[in-house]
Amino acid sequence: MSKDLSDSENRKKLKKSSFALPEQEKYPIPDIEHARNALARVAQHGSEAEQKKVRAAVEKKYPSLKKDD
């Protein structure tokens, strides 16, 4: 799905479950490319709490992106 999710019409078509922060509809993760992007963006702009939530949502949906500590 390499849709341009900066377009509000494309974002509106996504299910709430396609967002790492569904209550705010932030950090879309409909596919692995967008999940990687969400991790990068939240690292730049998100609070520590948002970073933890996004990381957890991404790892749950895409276990292959699990971070090795």
PDB file of C-alpha atoms in Angstrom:
ATOM      1  CA  MET A   1       0.000   0.000   0.000  1.00  0.00           C
ATOM      2  CA  SER A   2       2.313   2.897  -0.743  1.00  0.00           C
ATOM      3  CA  LYS A   3      -0.470   5.453  -0.580  1.00  0.00           C
ATOM      4  CA  ASP A   4       0.342   9.036   0.174  1.00  0.00           C
ATOM      5  CA  LEU A   5      -1.055   9.322   3.676  1.00  0.00           C
ATOM      6  CA  SER A   6      -0.308  13.026   3.880  1.00  0.00           C
ATOM      7  CA  ASP A   7      -3.489  13.374   1.817  1.00  0.00           C
ATOM      8  CA  SER A   8      -6.392  13.678   4.256  1.00  0.00           C
ATOM      9  CA  GLU A   9      -8.745  11.685   2.008  1.00  0.00           C
ATOM     10  CA  ASN A  10      -6.391   8.693   2.046  1.00  0.00           C
ATOM     11  CA  ARG A  11      -5.976   8.956   5.834  1.00  0.00           C
ATOM     12  CA  LYS A  12      -9.758   9.031   6.333  1.00  0.00           C
ATOM     13  CA  LYS A  13     -10.041   5.697   4.506  1.00  0.00           C
ATOM     14  CA  LEU A  14      -7.813   3.965   7.067  1.00  0.00           C
ATOM     15  CA  LYS A  15      -9.293   2.002   9.953  1.00  0.00           C
ATOM     16  CA  LYS A  16      -8.464   3.229  13.448  1.00  0.00           C
ATOM     17  CA  SER A  17      -6.437   0.036  13.905  1.00  0.00           C
ATOM     18  CA  SER A  18      -4.094   1.260  11.159  1.00  0.00           C
ATOM     19  CA  PHE A  19      -2.702   3.950  13.462  1.00  0.00           C
ATOM     20  CA  ALA A  20      -0.125   3.459  16.199  1.00  0.00           C
ATOM     21  CA  LEU A  21      -2.060   6.040  18.236  1.00  0.00           C
ATOM     22  CA  PRO A  22      -5.635   5.316  17.103  1.00  0.00           C
ATOM     23  CA  GLU A  23      -7.348   7.689  19.534  1.00  0.00           C
ATOM     24  CA  GLN A  24      -5.500  10.614  17.917  1.00  0.00           C
ATOM     25  CA  GLU A  25      -5.205   9.050  14.451  1.00  0.00           C
ATOM     26  CA  LYS A  26      -1.471   9.666  14.542  1.00  0.00           C
ATOM     27  CA  TYR A  27       1.382   7.615  13.100  1.00  0.00           C
ATOM     28  CA  PRO A  28      -0.307   5.457  10.452  1.00  0.00           C
ATOM     29  CA  ILE A  29       1.045   1.904  10.231  1.00  0.00           C
ATOM     30  CA  PRO A  30      -1.022   0.187   7.516  1.00  0.00           C
ATOM     31  CA  ASP A  31       2.092  -1.504   6.109  1.00  0.00           C
ATOM     32  CA  ILE A  32       5.680  -2.128   7.160  1.00  0.00           C
ATOM     33  CA  GLU A  33       7.061   0.884   5.264  1.00  0.00           C
ATOM     34  CA  HIS A  34       4.703   3.230   7.086  1.00  0.00           C
ATOM     35  CA  ALA A  35       5.510   1.484  10.378  1.00  0.00           C
ATOM     36  CA  ARG A  36       9.216   2.213   9.892  1.00  0.00           C
ATOM     37  CA  ASN A  37       8.333   5.805   9.085  1.00  0.00           C
ATOM     38  CA  ALA A  38       6.145   6.072  12.196  1.00  0.00           C
ATOM     39  CA  LEU A  39       9.060   4.938  14.354  1.00  0.00           C
ATOM     40  CA  ALA A  40      11.337   7.528  12.775  1.00  0.00           C
ATOM     41  CA  ARG A  41       8.818  10.357  13.098  1.00  0.00           C
ATOM     42  CA  VAL A  42       7.894   9.620  16.700  1.00  0.00           C
ATOM     43  CA  ALA A  43      11.604   9.484  17.567  1.00  0.00           C
ATOM     44  CA  GLN A  44      11.965  13.009  16.136  1.00  0.00           C
ATOM     45  CA  HIS A  45       8.753  14.612  17.326  1.00  0.00           C
ATOM     46  CA  GLY A  46       7.008  12.438  19.901  1.00  0.00           C
ATOM     47  CA  SER A  47       7.068  12.506  23.664  1.00  0.00           C
ATOM     48  CA  GLU A  48       8.665   9.621  25.526  1.00  0.00           C
ATOM     49  CA  ALA A  49       5.202   8.203  26.270  1.00  0.00           C
ATOM     50  CA  GLU A  50       4.229   8.422  22.578  1.00  0.00           C
ATOM     51  CA  GLN A  51       7.476   6.731  21.589  1.00  0.00           C
ATOM     52  CA  LYS A  52       6.724   3.787  23.881  1.00  0.00           C
ATOM     53  CA  LYS A  53       3.145   3.449  22.597  1.00  0.00           C
ATOM     54  CA  VAL A  54       4.172   3.653  18.948  1.00  0.00           C
ATOM     55  CA  ARG A  55       7.011   1.167  19.445  1.00  0.00           C
ATOM     56  CA  ALA A  56       4.601  -1.268  21.174  1.00  0.00           C
ATOM     57  CA  ALA A  57       1.963  -0.922  18.425  1.00  0.00           C
ATOM     58  CA  VAL A  58       4.527  -1.412  15.658  1.00  0.00           C
ATOM     59  CA  GLU A  59       6.133  -4.433  17.337  1.00  0.00           C
ATOM     60  CA  LYS A  60       2.723  -6.001  17.920  1.00  0.00           C
ATOM     61  CA  LYS A  61       1.675  -5.601  14.299  1.00  0.00           C
ATOM     62  CA  TYR A  62       5.116  -6.239  12.762  1.00  0.00           C
ATOM     63  CA  PRO A  63       7.157  -8.531  15.040  1.00  0.00           C
ATOM     64  CA  SER A  64      10.032  -8.441  12.549  1.00  0.00           C
ATOM     65  CA  LEU A  65      10.626  -4.797  13.556  1.00  0.00           C
ATOM     66  CA  LYS A  66      11.081  -5.736  17.199  1.00  0.00           C
ATOM     67  CA  LYS A  67      13.990  -3.865  18.676  1.00  0.00           C
ATOM     68  CA  ASP A  68      16.693  -5.979  20.281  1.00  0.00           C
ATOM     69  CA  ASP A  69      17.671  -4.461  23.609  1.00  0.00           C
TER      70      ASP A  69
END
